[in-house]
């Protein structure tokens, strides 16, 4: 959860820095304060209701600009279809044109069949899939509904809206890259004059997340993959979603909607994560293990202290995140995949798995994953402490650190299974409880008609 919050803090810092027109560090500090007040003052019930409203803002803020931009570039109002359509006034497909533009500047083709390798792509996808099922702040959401049927229904609807959002994302990414390239190089071989740069360029320069350095003194913004000639020395990937409507010259109300959506997404997710962290420390650890007789007031105070600590750690690492926001989130998914998901699955579908096996598996899975991540990205994500470097030639079987959660999950399954086999079986009442989870009492009885 802490790793996931780091990604949210990066997003919050980017959003506040742009719309308060301050540098990224100041924006992040402001965001930390707002997240603390928001999460501490709201409880589980309060945050649940606000997250409903926030998601409505988020889904509209993400899809409406995508529709506008898809219409501008391809004439198709459906972004998912626009991604595979031809550009307005041309027989050239959007992705073909994008590939042409980026390769002319020395970058790799935008479209590719796999990320680095087929094995890496498969493992990365598995880490994201099973990591989603193991995210603690998602799991505790099911405690907010009164019946199992409600939990299943809410999960089904969540998948529908997640599908809408996630299938829109590739279209938004490709169109944002195309708009950005068209701004920097309006016509082939003719670069943007720095003094004539658009307002969105000036706005993002104030944050320090977009930086130009005129290396040859010609006053032109030259952008290329060659570090010696590239004059866009800083183009933070996390600004693209927020900058996209400005680059595309969409109406101001659309730009404002995207800003609201970005903040809603980061605040709602951060609040859910902080609740999960606070609950684990105050209720499960303090009350459940160390201080069984702790009062509710003291438990609440422990919860708030845990939230403050988590915000502090996440904010500190937000100044120097291990990756861009999406990459940091992928790391969090990998950690959930390697630790929580196997225990959940075996706890439901294998009555022989006991607590010793589950604990040993979780420790083994997350330890293997963290060791691999830390040796490439640095201890606690501090880059200077990395002792193997985040270089492809040093990766195990070509698997990048962000994707290693699936390997950790395999280790978790194996260790949990072996330890459970050499230790005592779970008590009979525990096995009966597992059986009742799989088949509720009365489910197989004949019904009167």
CSV table of C-alpha atoms in Angstrom, one decimal:
chain,number,residue,atom,x,y,z
A,1,UNK,CA,0.0,0.0,0.0
A,2,UNK,CA,2.8,2.4,0.8
A,3,UNK,CA,4.4,1.8,-2.6
A,4,UNK,CA,1.0,2.5,-4.2
A,5,UNK,CA,0.7,5.7,-2.3
A,6,UNK,CA,4.0,6.9,-3.7
A,7,UNK,CA,2.5,6.8,-7.2
A,8,UNK,CA,-0.6,8.7,-6.0
A,9,UNK,CA,1.6,11.3,-4.4
A,10,UNK,CA,3.5,11.8,-7.6
A,11,UNK,CA,0.2,12.4,-9.4
A,12,UNK,CA,-1.1,14.7,-6.8
A,13,UNK,CA,2.2,16.7,-6.9
A,14,UNK,CA,2.0,17.0,-10.7
A,15,UNK,CA,-1.7,18.2,-10.6
A,16,UNK,CA,-1.2,20.8,-7.8
A,17,UNK,CA,2.0,22.1,-9.3
A,18,UNK,CA,0.3,22.8,-12.6
A,19,UNK,CA,-2.9,24.3,-11.4
A,20,UNK,CA,-1.4,26.3,-8.5
A,21,UNK,CA,1.4,27.3,-11.0
A,22,UNK,CA,4.2,26.4,-8.5
A,23,UNK,CA,7.1,24.0,-8.7
A,24,UNK,CA,6.6,20.3,-8.3
A,25,UNK,CA,8.0,20.2,-4.8
A,26,UNK,CA,5.6,22.9,-3.5
A,27,UNK,CA,2.7,21.1,-5.2
A,28,UNK,CA,3.6,17.9,-3.6
A,29,UNK,CA,3.8,19.4,-0.1
A,30,UNK,CA,0.4,21.0,-0.6
A,31,UNK,CA,-1.0,17.7,-1.8
A,32,UNK,CA,0.4,15.9,1.2
A,33,UNK,CA,-1.4,18.3,3.6
A,34,UNK,CA,-4.7,17.9,1.8
A,35,UNK,CA,-4.5,14.1,1.7
A,36,UNK,CA,-3.8,14.1,5.4
A,37,UNK,CA,-6.8,16.2,6.3
A,38,UNK,CA,-9.0,14.4,3.8
A,39,UNK,CA,-8.1,10.9,5.0
A,40,UNK,CA,-7.9,11.6,8.8
A,41,UNK,CA,-11.1,13.5,9.0
A,42,UNK,CA,-13.1,11.0,6.9
A,43,UNK,CA,-13.8,7.5,8.1
A,44,UNK,CA,-14.5,4.4,6.2
A,45,UNK,CA,-18.2,5.4,5.6
A,46,UNK,CA,-17.4,9.0,4.7
A,47,UNK,CA,-14.6,8.1,2.3
A,48,UNK,CA,-16.9,5.4,0.7
A,49,UNK,CA,-19.6,8.0,-0.2
A,50,UNK,CA,-17.1,10.6,-1.5
A,51,UNK,CA,-15.3,7.9,-3.6
A,52,UNK,CA,-18.6,7.3,-5.4
A,53,UNK,CA,-18.8,11.0,-6.4
A,54,UNK,CA,-15.1,11.1,-7.2
A,55,UNK,CA,-15.3,8.1,-9.5
A,56,UNK,CA,-18.2,9.8,-11.4
A,57,UNK,CA,-15.9,12.8,-11.9
A,58,UNK,CA,-13.0,10.6,-12.8
A,59,UNK,CA,-14.8,8.6,-15.5
A,60,UNK,CA,-16.2,11.7,-17.2
A,61,UNK,CA,-12.9,13.6,-16.9
A,62,UNK,CA,-11.1,10.8,-18.6
A,63,UNK,CA,-13.5,9.9,-21.4
A,64,UNK,CA,-14.9,13.2,-22.5
A,65,UNK,CA,-11.5,14.7,-23.5
A,66,UNK,CA,-10.7,11.4,-25.2
A,67,UNK,CA,-13.9,11.8,-27.3
A,68,UNK,CA,-13.0,15.4,-28.2
A,69,UNK,CA,-9.4,14.5,-29.2
A,70,UNK,CA,-10.4,11.4,-31.1
A,71,UNK,CA,-12.9,13.5,-33.1
A,72,UNK,CA,-10.1,16.1,-33.8
A,73,UNK,CA,-7.6,13.6,-35.0
A,74,UNK,CA,-9.6,10.8,-36.6
A,75,UNK,CA,-13.2,12.1,-36.9
A,76,UNK,CA,-14.3,9.1,-34.8
A,77,UNK,CA,-16.1,9.9,-31.4
A,78,UNK,CA,-15.2,6.5,-29.9
A,79,UNK,CA,-11.5,6.7,-28.7
A,80,UNK,CA,-11.1,2.9,-28.7
A,81,UNK,CA,-12.1,2.9,-32.4
A,82,UNK,CA,-10.3,6.1,-33.2
A,83,UNK,CA,-7.0,4.5,-32.2
A,84,UNK,CA,-7.3,2.2,-35.2
A,85,UNK,CA,-8.8,4.8,-37.6
A,86,UNK,CA,-7.3,6.9,-40.3
A,87,UNK,CA,-6.4,10.6,-39.6
A,88,UNK,CA,-8.8,13.4,-40.7
A,89,UNK,CA,-8.1,14.3,-44.3
A,90,UNK,CA,-5.7,11.5,-44.9
A,91,UNK,CA,-5.6,7.8,-45.7
A,92,UNK,CA,-2.8,7.2,-43.1
A,93,UNK,CA,-3.8,5.4,-40.0
A,94,UNK,CA,-3.1,7.2,-36.7
A,95,UNK,CA,-0.7,4.6,-35.3
A,96,UNK,CA,1.2,4.4,-38.6
A,97,UNK,CA,1.6,8.2,-38.6
A,98,UNK,CA,2.7,8.1,-35.0
A,99,UNK,CA,5.3,5.4,-35.7
A,100,UNK,CA,6.6,7.5,-38.6
A,101,UNK,CA,6.9,10.7,-36.6
A,102,UNK,CA,8.7,9.1,-33.6
A,103,UNK,CA,11.1,7.0,-35.7
A,104,UNK,CA,12.1,10.1,-37.7
A,105,UNK,CA,13.3,11.6,-34.4
A,106,UNK,CA,15.3,8.5,-33.5
A,107,UNK,CA,12.8,7.0,-31.0
A,108,UNK,CA,11.7,3.4,-31.2
A,109,UNK,CA,8.4,2.6,-32.9
A,110,UNK,CA,5.4,3.5,-30.8
A,111,UNK,CA,3.6,0.2,-31.7
A,112,UNK,CA,5.2,-3.1,-30.7
A,113,UNK,CA,4.0,-6.7,-30.2
A,114,UNK,CA,5.6,-7.0,-26.7
A,115,UNK,CA,7.4,-5.1,-24.0
A,116,UNK,CA,11.1,-6.1,-24.2
A,117,UNK,CA,10.3,-9.8,-24.7
A,118,UNK,CA,7.3,-12.2,-24.9
A,119,UNK,CA,8.2,-13.7,-21.5
A,120,UNK,CA,8.5,-10.3,-19.9
A,121,UNK,CA,5.2,-9.2,-21.4
A,122,UNK,CA,3.4,-12.3,-20.1
A,123,UNK,CA,4.9,-12.0,-16.6
A,124,UNK,CA,4.1,-8.3,-16.5
A,125,UNK,CA,0.5,-8.9,-17.4
A,126,UNK,CA,0.2,-11.7,-14.9
A,127,UNK,CA,1.6,-9.4,-12.1
A,128,UNK,CA,-1.0,-6.7,-12.9
A,129,UNK,CA,-3.9,-9.2,-13.1
A,130,UNK,CA,-3.2,-11.1,-9.9
A,131,UNK,CA,-1.9,-8.0,-8.1
A,132,UNK,CA,-5.2,-6.3,-8.7
A,133,UNK,CA,-7.0,-9.2,-6.9
A,134,UNK,CA,-4.6,-8.8,-3.9
A,135,UNK,CA,-4.7,-5.1,-3.4
A,136,UNK,CA,-5.7,-4.5,0.3
A,137,UNK,CA,-7.5,-1.2,-0.2
A,138,UNK,CA,-9.7,-3.0,-2.8
A,139,UNK,CA,-10.4,-6.0,-0.6
A,140,UNK,CA,-11.5,-3.9,2.4
A,141,UNK,CA,-14.1,-2.2,0.1
A,142,UNK,CA,-16.2,-5.4,0.3
A,143,UNK,CA,-16.6,-4.8,4.0
A,144,UNK,CA,-18.7,-1.8,3.3
A,145,UNK,CA,-21.7,-3.7,1.8
A,146,UNK,CA,-24.2,-5.7,3.9
A,147,UNK,CA,-24.5,-8.9,1.8
A,148,UNK,CA,-22.4,-11.3,-0.2
A,149,UNK,CA,-24.7,-10.7,-3.2
A,150,UNK,CA,-24.0,-6.9,-3.0
A,151,UNK,CA,-20.3,-7.6,-3.0
A,152,UNK,CA,-20.5,-9.7,-6.1
A,153,UNK,CA,-22.7,-7.2,-7.8
A,154,UNK,CA,-20.4,-4.3,-7.0
A,155,UNK,CA,-17.4,-6.3,-8.3
A,156,UNK,CA,-19.2,-6.9,-11.5
A,157,UNK,CA,-20.1,-3.3,-12.1
A,158,UNK,CA,-16.6,-2.2,-11.1
A,159,UNK,CA,-15.2,-4.5,-13.9
A,160,UNK,CA,-17.5,-2.8,-16.4
A,161,UNK,CA,-16.4,0.7,-15.6
A,162,UNK,CA,-12.7,-0.4,-15.2
A,163,UNK,CA,-13.0,-1.8,-18.7
A,164,UNK,CA,-14.3,1.5,-20.1
A,165,UNK,CA,-11.5,3.4,-18.4
A,166,UNK,CA,-8.6,1.0,-19.3
A,167,UNK,CA,-9.6,0.5,-22.9
A,168,UNK,CA,-9.7,4.3,-23.3
A,169,UNK,CA,-6.1,4.7,-21.9
A,170,UNK,CA,-4.2,3.4,-24.9
A,171,UNK,CA,-6.1,5.8,-27.2
A,172,UNK,CA,-5.4,8.7,-24.8
A,173,UNK,CA,-1.7,7.8,-24.7
A,174,UNK,CA,-1.2,7.5,-28.4
A,175,UNK,CA,-3.2,10.7,-29.2
A,176,UNK,CA,-1.3,12.7,-26.5
A,177,UNK,CA,2.0,11.6,-28.0
A,178,UNK,CA,0.8,12.6,-31.5
A,179,UNK,CA,-0.4,16.0,-30.3
A,180,UNK,CA,2.8,16.7,-28.5
A,181,UNK,CA,4.9,15.7,-31.5
A,182,UNK,CA,2.8,17.9,-33.8
A,183,UNK,CA,3.3,20.9,-31.5
A,184,UNK,CA,7.1,20.5,-31.3
A,185,UNK,CA,7.5,19.8,-35.1
A,186,UNK,CA,4.4,21.3,-36.8
A,187,UNK,CA,5.8,20.4,-40.3
A,188,UNK,CA,8.6,17.9,-41.1
A,189,UNK,CA,12.0,19.5,-40.5
A,190,UNK,CA,10.5,22.7,-39.1
A,191,UNK,CA,10.7,22.9,-35.3
A,192,UNK,CA,8.7,25.1,-32.9
A,193,UNK,CA,10.3,28.5,-32.2
A,194,UNK,CA,10.9,28.8,-28.5
A,195,UNK,CA,9.7,32.4,-28.2
A,196,UNK,CA,6.5,31.4,-30.0
A,197,UNK,CA,5.8,28.4,-27.7
A,198,UNK,CA,2.1,27.9,-26.8
A,199,UNK,CA,0.7,28.8,-23.4
A,200,UNK,CA,0.5,25.2,-22.2
A,201,UNK,CA,4.3,24.9,-22.7
A,202,UNK,CA,4.9,28.0,-20.6
A,203,UNK,CA,2.5,26.7,-17.9
A,204,UNK,CA,4.3,23.4,-17.5
A,205,UNK,CA,7.7,25.1,-17.5
A,206,UNK,CA,6.8,26.7,-14.2
A,207,UNK,CA,6.5,23.3,-12.6
A,208,UNK,CA,10.0,22.2,-13.6
A,209,UNK,CA,8.4,19.1,-15.2
A,210,UNK,CA,9.0,20.4,-18.7
A,211,UNK,CA,12.4,22.0,-19.5
A,212,UNK,CA,14.0,23.3,-22.6
A,213,UNK,CA,17.7,24.0,-23.1
A,214,UNK,CA,18.8,25.7,-26.3
A,215,UNK,CA,22.0,23.7,-27.0
A,216,UNK,CA,22.8,25.1,-30.4
A,217,UNK,CA,21.5,28.7,-29.8
A,218,UNK,CA,19.1,28.7,-32.8
A,219,UNK,CA,16.0,29.4,-30.7
A,220,UNK,CA,14.2,26.3,-32.0
A,221,UNK,CA,12.9,23.5,-29.9
A,222,UNK,CA,14.6,20.4,-31.2
A,223,UNK,CA,13.3,17.1,-29.7
A,224,UNK,CA,15.0,13.8,-30.5
A,225,UNK,CA,16.3,10.6,-29.0
A,226,UNK,CA,19.9,11.7,-29.3
A,227,UNK,CA,20.9,13.1,-25.9
A,228,UNK,CA,23.5,15.4,-27.4
A,229,UNK,CA,21.1,17.2,-29.7
A,230,UNK,CA,17.8,16.8,-27.7
A,231,UNK,CA,16.9,20.2,-26.3
A,232,UNK,CA,13.8,19.0,-24.4
A,233,UNK,CA,15.9,17.9,-21.5
A,234,UNK,CA,12.9,17.2,-19.2
A,235,UNK,CA,9.6,15.9,-20.4
A,236,UNK,CA,8.0,14.2,-17.4
A,237,UNK,CA,5.7,11.4,-18.7
A,238,UNK,CA,3.3,12.0,-15.8
A,239,UNK,CA,2.2,15.4,-17.2
A,240,UNK,CA,0.8,14.0,-20.5
A,241,UNK,CA,-2.7,13.2,-19.4
A,242,UNK,CA,-3.2,16.6,-17.7
A,243,UNK,CA,-1.5,18.5,-20.5
A,244,UNK,CA,-3.2,16.6,-23.3
A,245,UNK,CA,-6.4,18.8,-23.4
A,246,UNK,CA,-4.3,22.0,-23.4
A,247,UNK,CA,-2.1,20.7,-26.2
A,248,UNK,CA,-5.2,19.8,-28.2
A,249,UNK,CA,-6.6,23.2,-27.6
A,250,UNK,CA,-9.8,21.9,-26.1
A,251,UNK,CA,-12.3,24.2,-24.3
A,252,UNK,CA,-11.4,25.5,-20.9
A,253,UNK,CA,-14.2,23.6,-19.2
A,254,UNK,CA,-12.7,20.3,-20.6
A,255,UNK,CA,-9.3,21.3,-19.2
A,256,UNK,CA,-10.9,22.0,-15.8
A,257,UNK,CA,-12.8,18.7,-15.9
A,258,UNK,CA,-9.5,16.8,-16.5
A,259,UNK,CA,-7.9,18.7,-13.6
A,260,UNK,CA,-10.8,17.7,-11.3
A,261,UNK,CA,-10.7,14.1,-12.5
A,262,UNK,CA,-6.9,13.8,-11.9
A,263,UNK,CA,-7.2,15.1,-8.4
A,264,UNK,CA,-10.3,13.0,-7.7
A,265,UNK,CA,-8.5,9.9,-8.9
A,266,UNK,CA,-5.4,10.5,-6.8
A,267,UNK,CA,-7.2,11.6,-3.6
A,268,UNK,CA,-9.7,8.8,-3.6
A,269,UNK,CA,-7.1,6.1,-4.2
A,270,UNK,CA,-4.7,7.6,-1.6
A,271,UNK,CA,-7.5,7.7,0.9
A,272,UNK,CA,-8.4,4.1,0.4
A,273,UNK,CA,-4.7,3.1,0.7
A,274,UNK,CA,-4.2,5.1,3.8
A,275,UNK,CA,-7.3,3.5,5.4
A,276,UNK,CA,-5.9,0.0,4.6
A,277,UNK,CA,-2.5,1.0,6.2
A,278,UNK,CA,-4.1,2.5,9.2
A,279,UNK,CA,-6.5,-0.4,9.8
A,280,UNK,CA,-3.7,-2.9,9.5
A,281,UNK,CA,-1.5,-1.1,12.0
A,282,UNK,CA,-4.1,0.1,14.6
A,283,UNK,CA,-6.5,-2.9,14.5
A,284,UNK,CA,-4.7,-5.9,13.3
A,285,UNK,CA,-1.2,-5.2,14.8
A,286,UNK,CA,-1.8,-3.0,17.8
A,287,UNK,CA,-5.1,-4.3,19.0
A,288,UNK,CA,-4.8,-7.9,17.6
A,289,UNK,CA,-1.2,-8.6,18.7
A,290,UNK,CA,0.5,-6.1,21.0
A,291,UNK,CA,-2.2,-4.4,23.0
A,292,UNK,CA,-5.5,-6.4,23.1
A,293,UNK,CA,-7.0,-4.2,25.8
A,294,UNK,CA,-6.4,-0.9,23.9
A,295,UNK,CA,-9.4,1.5,24.0
A,296,UNK,CA,-11.2,2.6,20.9
A,297,UNK,CA,-9.9,6.2,21.4
A,298,UNK,CA,-6.3,5.0,21.5
A,299,UNK,CA,-6.9,2.7,18.5
A,300,UNK,CA,-8.1,5.7,16.6
A,301,UNK,CA,-5.1,7.7,17.6
A,302,UNK,CA,-2.8,4.9,16.5
A,303,UNK,CA,-4.7,4.8,13.2
A,304,UNK,CA,-4.1,8.6,12.6
A,305,UNK,CA,-0.4,8.3,13.5
A,306,UNK,CA,-0.1,5.5,11.1
A,307,UNK,CA,-1.7,7.6,8.3
A,308,UNK,CA,0.6,10.5,9.1
A,309,UNK,CA,3.6,8.2,8.9
A,310,UNK,CA,2.6,6.7,5.7
A,311,UNK,CA,1.9,10.1,4.1
A,312,UNK,CA,5.4,11.2,5.3
A,313,UNK,CA,7.2,8.2,3.8
A,314,UNK,CA,5.2,8.4,0.5
A,315,UNK,CA,5.7,12.1,0.3
A,316,UNK,CA,9.5,11.8,0.8
A,317,UNK,CA,9.8,9.2,-1.9
A,318,UNK,CA,7.4,11.2,-4.1
A,319,UNK,CA,10.2,13.8,-4.5
A,320,UNK,CA,12.4,11.0,-6.0
A,321,UNK,CA,10.0,8.3,-7.0
A,322,UNK,CA,11.4,4.9,-8.2
A,323,UNK,CA,9.6,5.3,-11.5
A,324,UNK,CA,7.0,7.4,-13.2
A,325,UNK,CA,3.6,7.2,-11.6
A,326,UNK,CA,2.3,4.2,-13.6
A,327,UNK,CA,5.5,2.3,-13.1
A,328,UNK,CA,5.4,2.9,-9.4
A,329,UNK,CA,1.8,1.6,-9.3
A,330,UNK,CA,3.0,-1.5,-11.2
A,331,UNK,CA,5.5,-2.1,-8.5
A,332,UNK,CA,2.7,-2.0,-5.9
A,333,UNK,CA,0.7,-4.5,-7.9
A,334,UNK,CA,3.7,-6.8,-8.1
A,335,UNK,CA,4.1,-6.7,-4.3
A,336,UNK,CA,0.4,-7.5,-3.8
A,337,UNK,CA,0.7,-10.3,-6.3
A,338,UNK,CA,3.7,-11.9,-4.6
A,339,UNK,CA,2.3,-11.7,-1.0
A,340,UNK,CA,-1.5,-11.4,-0.7
A,341,UNK,CA,-3.0,-13.1,-3.8
A,342,UNK,CA,-1.6,-16.6,-3.2
A,343,UNK,CA,-2.7,-16.6,0.4
A,344,UNK,CA,-6.2,-15.6,-0.7
A,345,UNK,CA,-6.5,-18.2,-3.3
A,346,UNK,CA,-5.1,-21.1,-1.2
A,347,UNK,CA,-7.2,-20.0,1.8
A,348,UNK,CA,-10.3,-20.4,-0.3
A,349,UNK,CA,-9.6,-23.4,-2.5
A,350,UNK,CA,-7.2,-25.5,-0.4
A,351,UNK,CA,-8.4,-26.7,3.1
A,352,UNK,CA,-5.0,-28.1,3.8
A,353,UNK,CA,-3.2,-24.8,3.8
A,354,UNK,CA,-2.5,-23.7,7.4
A,355,UNK,CA,-1.4,-20.4,9.0
A,356,UNK,CA,2.2,-21.5,9.1
A,357,UNK,CA,2.2,-22.3,5.4
A,358,UNK,CA,0.4,-19.0,4.5
A,359,UNK,CA,2.8,-16.9,6.6
A,360,UNK,CA,5.9,-18.6,5.3
A,361,UNK,CA,4.6,-18.3,1.7
A,362,UNK,CA,3.8,-14.6,2.1
A,363,UNK,CA,7.2,-13.8,3.6
A,364,UNK,CA,9.1,-15.8,0.9
A,365,UNK,CA,7.1,-14.3,-1.9
A,366,UNK,CA,7.4,-10.7,-0.9
A,367,UNK,CA,11.1,-11.1,0.2
A,368,UNK,CA,12.1,-12.5,-3.2
A,369,UNK,CA,10.3,-9.7,-5.0
A,370,UNK,CA,11.6,-6.9,-2.8
A,371,UNK,CA,15.2,-8.2,-3.1
A,372,UNK,CA,14.9,-8.3,-6.9
A,373,UNK,CA,13.4,-4.8,-6.9
A,374,UNK,CA,15.8,-3.3,-4.5
A,375,UNK,CA,18.9,-4.6,-6.2
A,376,UNK,CA,17.9,-2.9,-9.4
A,377,UNK,CA,16.0,0.2,-8.2
A,378,UNK,CA,17.8,0.7,-4.9
A,379,UNK,CA,17.0,-0.1,-1.2
A,380,UNK,CA,13.6,1.6,-0.4
A,381,UNK,CA,13.7,2.9,-4.0
A,382,UNK,CA,16.7,5.2,-3.3
A,383,UNK,CA,18.5,5.0,-6.6
A,384,UNK,CA,22.0,5.5,-5.2
A,385,UNK,CA,21.8,2.3,-3.2
A,386,UNK,CA,21.1,0.1,-6.3
A,387,UNK,CA,23.9,-2.4,-6.6
A,388,UNK,CA,23.0,-4.0,-10.0
A,389,UNK,CA,21.6,-1.1,-11.9
A,390,UNK,CA,18.2,-1.0,-13.6
A,391,UNK,CA,19.7,-2.3,-16.9
A,392,UNK,CA,18.1,-5.0,-19.0
A,393,UNK,CA,21.3,-7.0,-19.2
A,394,UNK,CA,21.2,-7.5,-15.5
A,395,UNK,CA,17.6,-8.7,-15.3
A,396,UNK,CA,16.8,-12.3,-14.5
A,397,UNK,CA,15.6,-14.0,-17.8
A,398,UNK,CA,15.0,-10.5,-19.1
A,399,UNK,CA,12.2,-9.8,-16.6
A,400,UNK,CA,12.1,-6.2,-15.4
A,401,UNK,CA,11.6,-5.4,-11.7
A,402,UNK,CA,8.1,-4.0,-12.2
A,403,UNK,CA,7.0,-7.4,-13.5
A,404,UNK,CA,8.7,-9.7,-11.0
A,405,UNK,CA,5.6,-10.0,-8.7
A,406,UNK,CA,4.3,-13.0,-10.7
A,407,UNK,CA,7.6,-14.8,-10.0
A,408,UNK,CA,7.3,-14.0,-6.3
A,409,UNK,CA,3.7,-15.3,-6.4
A,410,UNK,CA,5.0,-18.7,-7.7
A,411,UNK,CA,7.6,-18.8,-4.9
A,412,UNK,CA,4.8,-18.0,-2.4
A,413,UNK,CA,2.6,-20.8,-3.7
A,414,UNK,CA,5.4,-23.4,-3.6
A,415,UNK,CA,6.6,-22.4,-0.1
A,416,UNK,CA,3.1,-22.3,1.4
A,417,UNK,CA,2.3,-25.7,-0.1
A,418,UNK,CA,5.5,-27.4,1.2
A,419,UNK,CA,5.3,-25.8,4.7
A,420,UNK,CA,1.7,-26.8,5.1
A,421,UNK,CA,2.5,-30.4,4.2
A,422,UNK,CA,5.1,-30.7,6.9
A,423,UNK,CA,3.1,-29.0,9.7
A,424,UNK,CA,-0.1,-29.7,11.5
A,425,UNK,CA,-3.4,-29.6,9.6
A,426,UNK,CA,-5.7,-26.7,10.3
A,427,UNK,CA,-8.4,-27.4,13.0
A,428,UNK,CA,-11.6,-29.0,11.9
A,429,UNK,CA,-13.7,-25.9,12.4
A,430,UNK,CA,-11.3,-23.9,10.1
A,431,UNK,CA,-11.7,-26.5,7.4
A,432,UNK,CA,-15.5,-26.4,7.8
A,433,UNK,CA,-15.3,-22.6,7.5
A,434,UNK,CA,-13.4,-22.8,4.2
A,435,UNK,CA,-15.9,-25.3,2.9
A,436,UNK,CA,-18.8,-23.0,3.8
A,437,UNK,CA,-17.1,-20.1,1.9
A,438,UNK,CA,-17.0,-22.2,-1.2
A,439,UNK,CA,-20.6,-23.6,-0.8
A,440,UNK,CA,-22.8,-21.6,1.6
A,441,UNK,CA,-25.1,-23.6,3.9
A,442,UNK,CA,-28.3,-24.6,2.1
A,443,UNK,CA,-27.0,-24.0,-1.4
A,444,UNK,CA,-27.4,-27.6,-2.4
A,445,UNK,CA,-30.8,-28.2,-0.8
A,446,UNK,CA,-34.0,-28.8,-2.9
A,447,UNK,CA,-36.3,-25.8,-3.1
A,448,UNK,CA,-40.0,-25.9,-2.9
A,449,UNK,CA,-42.0,-24.6,-5.9
